[in-house]
CSV table of C-alpha atoms in Angstrom, one decimal:
chain,number,residue,atom,x,y,z
A,7,MET,CA,-11.7,72.6,-220.3
A,8,ASN,CA,-12.2,69.2,-218.6
A,9,THR,CA,-12.5,66.1,-220.6
A,10,LEU,CA,-14.4,63.1,-219.3
A,11,SER,CA,-12.7,59.7,-219.1
A,12,LYS,CA,-14.3,56.6,-220.7
A,13,THR,CA,-15.0,55.4,-217.1
A,14,GLN,CA,-16.9,58.6,-216.2
A,15,ILE,CA,-18.9,58.4,-219.4
A,16,LEU,CA,-19.8,54.8,-218.9
A,17,SER,CA,-20.6,55.4,-215.3
A,18,GLY,CA,-23.0,58.3,-216.3
A,19,ILE,CA,-24.7,56.1,-218.9
A,20,PHE,CA,-25.1,53.3,-216.4
A,21,THR,CA,-26.6,55.7,-213.9
A,22,LEU,CA,-29.0,57.1,-216.4
A,23,CYS,CA,-30.1,53.6,-217.5
A,24,THR,CA,-30.5,52.5,-213.9
A,25,CYS,CA,-32.6,55.6,-213.1
A,26,PHE,CA,-34.7,55.1,-216.2
A,27,ALA,CA,-35.3,51.4,-215.5
A,28,PHE,CA,-36.1,52.2,-211.9
A,29,SER,CA,-38.6,54.9,-212.9
A,30,GLN,CA,-40.2,52.5,-215.4
A,31,ASP,CA,-40.7,50.0,-212.6
A,32,MET,CA,-42.1,52.7,-210.3
A,33,LYS,CA,-44.2,54.4,-212.9
A,34,TYR,CA,-47.5,52.6,-212.1
A,35,ALA,CA,-48.6,53.1,-208.6
A,36,ASN,CA,-51.4,50.6,-209.2
A,37,GLU,CA,-50.8,47.1,-210.4
A,38,LYS,CA,-54.4,46.0,-209.8
A,39,TYR,CA,-56.7,45.5,-212.8
A,40,THR,CA,-59.1,48.5,-213.3
A,41,ILE,CA,-62.5,48.2,-214.8
A,42,VAL,CA,-63.9,51.4,-216.4
A,43,LEU,CA,-67.6,50.7,-216.5
A,44,ASP,CA,-70.2,52.3,-218.9
A,45,VAL,CA,-68.4,55.7,-219.2
A,46,GLN,CA,-70.2,56.4,-222.5
A,47,GLN,CA,-71.1,59.9,-223.7
A,48,TYR,CA,-74.8,59.3,-223.5
A,49,TRP,CA,-74.7,58.2,-219.9
A,50,THR,CA,-72.4,60.9,-218.7
A,51,ASP,CA,-74.5,63.5,-220.5
A,52,ASN,CA,-77.8,62.2,-219.2
A,53,SER,CA,-77.2,60.5,-215.9
A,54,LEU,CA,-75.1,63.1,-214.0
A,55,PRO,CA,-75.0,66.8,-213.5
A,56,ASP,CA,-72.2,68.4,-215.6
A,57,SER,CA,-70.0,69.2,-212.6
A,58,ALA,CA,-70.3,65.6,-211.2
A,59,ALA,CA,-69.5,64.1,-214.6
A,60,ALA,CA,-66.4,66.3,-215.0
A,61,GLU,CA,-65.2,65.4,-211.5
A,62,MET,CA,-65.8,61.7,-212.0
A,63,LEU,CA,-64.0,61.7,-215.3
A,64,ARG,CA,-61.0,63.5,-213.8
A,65,SER,CA,-60.8,60.9,-211.1
A,66,ILE,CA,-61.2,57.9,-213.5
A,67,ASN,CA,-58.5,59.4,-215.7
A,68,THR,CA,-56.2,59.7,-212.6
A,69,VAL,CA,-56.8,56.0,-211.8
A,70,ILE,CA,-56.1,55.1,-215.4
A,71,GLU,CA,-52.9,57.1,-215.4
A,72,LYS,CA,-51.7,55.3,-212.2
A,73,THR,CA,-52.5,51.9,-213.6
A,74,ASN,CA,-50.4,49.7,-215.9
A,75,PRO,CA,-52.1,50.3,-219.3
A,76,ASP,CA,-52.2,46.5,-219.9
A,77,LYS,CA,-54.4,46.2,-216.8
A,78,VAL,CA,-57.1,48.7,-217.8
A,79,ILE,CA,-60.3,47.1,-219.1
A,80,TYR,CA,-63.1,49.2,-220.7
A,81,ILE,CA,-66.7,47.9,-220.5
A,82,LYS,CA,-69.5,49.4,-222.6
A,83,SER,CA,-73.2,48.8,-222.3
A,84,SER,CA,-74.1,47.1,-225.5
A,85,GLY,CA,-76.7,47.8,-228.1
A,86,ASN,CA,-79.9,49.6,-227.3
A,87,SER,CA,-81.7,50.4,-224.1
A,88,ALA,CA,-85.4,51.1,-223.6
A,89,VAL,CA,-86.3,54.3,-221.8
A,90,LEU,CA,-89.7,55.6,-220.7
A,91,SER,CA,-90.3,59.3,-221.6
A,92,ILE,CA,-93.1,61.1,-219.7
A,93,SER,CA,-94.5,64.3,-221.0
A,94,PHE,CA,-97.9,66.1,-221.2
A,95,LYS,CA,-98.6,64.1,-224.3
A,96,GLY,CA,-98.3,60.9,-222.4
A,97,ILE,CA,-95.8,58.1,-221.7
A,98,LYS,CA,-93.6,57.0,-224.6
A,99,LYS,CA,-91.1,54.2,-224.8
A,100,GLU,CA,-87.9,55.3,-226.6
A,101,THR,CA,-85.0,53.2,-227.7
A,102,ILE,CA,-81.6,54.8,-227.1
A,103,THR,CA,-78.1,53.7,-228.1
A,104,ALA,CA,-75.5,54.4,-225.5
A,105,GLY,CA,-72.8,54.8,-228.1
A,106,GLU,CA,-69.1,55.7,-227.8
A,107,PHE,CA,-67.0,56.5,-224.7
A,108,ASP,CA,-67.1,59.9,-223.2
A,109,LYS,CA,-64.9,62.3,-225.3
A,110,ASN,CA,-63.0,63.2,-222.1
A,111,LEU,CA,-62.2,59.6,-221.0
A,112,LYS,CA,-58.6,58.6,-221.3
A,113,ILE,CA,-58.2,55.6,-223.5
A,114,VAL,CA,-54.9,53.7,-223.1
A,115,ASN,CA,-55.5,50.4,-224.9
A,116,ASN,CA,-58.0,48.5,-227.1
A,117,THR,CA,-59.2,46.2,-224.3
A,118,VAL,CA,-62.9,46.9,-224.7
A,119,PHE,CA,-65.8,44.6,-224.1
A,120,GLU,CA,-69.5,44.9,-224.3
A,121,LYS,CA,-71.8,43.7,-221.6
A,122,THR,CA,-75.5,42.8,-221.9
A,123,GLU,CA,-76.1,42.5,-218.1
A,124,GLY,CA,-75.5,44.8,-215.2
A,125,ASP,CA,-72.6,42.6,-213.8
A,126,ALA,CA,-69.5,43.0,-216.0
A,127,PHE,CA,-68.2,39.7,-214.6
A,128,THR,CA,-70.7,38.0,-216.9
A,129,VAL,CA,-68.4,39.0,-219.8
A,130,LYS,CA,-66.4,35.8,-220.3
A,131,ALA,CA,-63.6,37.5,-222.3
A,132,MET,CA,-62.9,39.7,-219.4
A,133,THR,CA,-62.9,37.0,-216.8
A,134,ASP,CA,-60.7,34.9,-219.1
A,135,ILE,CA,-58.1,37.7,-218.9
A,136,PHE,CA,-58.3,37.7,-215.1
A,137,GLU,CA,-57.9,33.9,-215.0
A,138,GLN,CA,-55.0,33.8,-217.4
A,139,ASN,CA,-53.1,36.5,-215.5
A,140,ASN,CA,-54.0,35.2,-212.0
A,141,ALA,CA,-55.6,38.5,-211.2
A,142,LYS,CA,-56.9,38.7,-207.6
A,143,GLU,CA,-57.5,42.5,-207.1
A,144,ILE,CA,-59.9,44.6,-209.2
A,145,ILE,CA,-60.8,48.3,-209.0
A,146,ILE,CA,-64.2,49.2,-210.3
A,147,THR,CA,-64.8,52.8,-211.7
A,148,GLY,CA,-67.6,54.3,-213.7
A,149,LEU,CA,-71.4,54.4,-213.8
A,150,LEU,CA,-73.7,54.1,-211.8
A,151,ALA,CA,-73.1,53.3,-208.2
A,152,GLU,CA,-76.6,52.2,-207.6
A,153,GLU,CA,-76.8,50.0,-210.7
A,154,CYS,CA,-74.0,48.5,-212.8
A,155,VAL,CA,-71.1,49.4,-210.4
A,156,SER,CA,-72.9,47.6,-207.5
A,157,ASN,CA,-73.9,44.6,-209.7
A,158,THR,CA,-70.3,44.3,-210.9
A,159,ALA,CA,-68.8,44.7,-207.4
A,160,PHE,CA,-71.1,42.0,-206.1
A,161,GLY,CA,-70.2,39.8,-209.1
A,162,GLY,CA,-66.5,40.2,-208.3
A,163,ILE,CA,-67.0,39.5,-204.6
A,164,SER,CA,-69.0,36.4,-205.4
A,165,ARG,CA,-66.2,35.1,-207.6
A,166,ASN,CA,-63.7,35.6,-204.8
A,167,TYR,CA,-61.9,38.7,-206.2
A,168,THR,CA,-60.8,41.5,-203.8
A,169,VAL,CA,-62.8,44.4,-205.1
A,170,TYR,CA,-61.9,48.0,-204.6
A,171,LEU,CA,-64.1,51.0,-205.1
A,172,ILE,CA,-62.9,54.6,-205.3
A,173,PRO,CA,-65.9,56.9,-204.6
A,174,GLU,CA,-64.5,59.8,-206.5
A,175,ALA,CA,-64.2,57.6,-209.6
A,176,VAL,CA,-67.8,56.4,-209.5
A,177,GLY,CA,-70.9,58.3,-210.7
A,178,ALA,CA,-74.4,58.1,-209.2
A,179,LYS,CA,-77.9,59.6,-209.6
A,180,THR,CA,-77.5,61.5,-206.3
A,181,GLU,CA,-74.9,61.8,-203.6
A,182,LYS,CA,-77.4,60.2,-201.1
A,183,SER,CA,-78.0,57.1,-203.3
A,184,LYS,CA,-74.2,56.8,-203.9
A,185,GLU,CA,-73.5,56.8,-200.2
A,186,LYS,CA,-76.2,54.2,-199.6
A,187,ALA,CA,-74.8,52.0,-202.4
A,188,ILE,CA,-71.2,52.3,-201.1
A,189,LYS,CA,-72.3,51.5,-197.6
A,190,LYS,CA,-74.0,48.3,-198.8
A,191,LEU,CA,-70.9,47.4,-200.9
A,192,ARG,CA,-68.6,48.0,-198.0
A,193,LYS,CA,-70.8,45.7,-195.8
A,194,ALA,CA,-70.5,43.0,-198.5
A,195,GLY,CA,-66.7,43.1,-198.4
A,196,VAL,CA,-65.8,45.7,-201.0
A,197,GLN,CA,-62.7,47.7,-200.1
A,198,VAL,CA,-63.5,51.4,-200.3
A,199,ILE,CA,-60.4,53.6,-200.8
A,200,LYS,CA,-59.8,57.2,-201.5
A,201,LEU,CA,-58.2,58.3,-204.8
A,202,SER,CA,-55.2,59.6,-202.8
A,203,GLU,CA,-54.6,56.2,-201.3
A,204,LEU,CA,-54.1,54.5,-204.7
């Protein structure tokens, strides 16, 4: 039976520690900040077909997994929203509460802010984090391409951030309206990248 010398044991421990440290440094493919926008159960249930919602959530979760957890920011629509309901009985205005995040959304920290406007960059607590950490590059994921995602992307561009959009991680009312919104965002300077490129 072979016995290991102290040198071999220490060399093995050093190698393991070096590999562990290296893997920790390499763990997060994405060091940009990621905004997860309006991925609340009410919106995923009522804004997207089930298959589109599931695919979007898988993609958002992949972005989150590739991002340093300290750089993931969750944004919720605050309070109540007014919705018009049309039926044979007439038109009725209903108040809905968007509520909690989708049950399938990966939550990696407690950095959660509420917004009252379509542009999440109007949330001062969020922009304070970006300023304090000298953030320059922001990825936007979530809902909806034609509305809050576009408003937030334009808000980021107007504040001189480099804004990235991953189409697979963005929901929309329809594929056609999503393509139109992304085309407009690309023209404004938003960097559109595939999930595989992250």
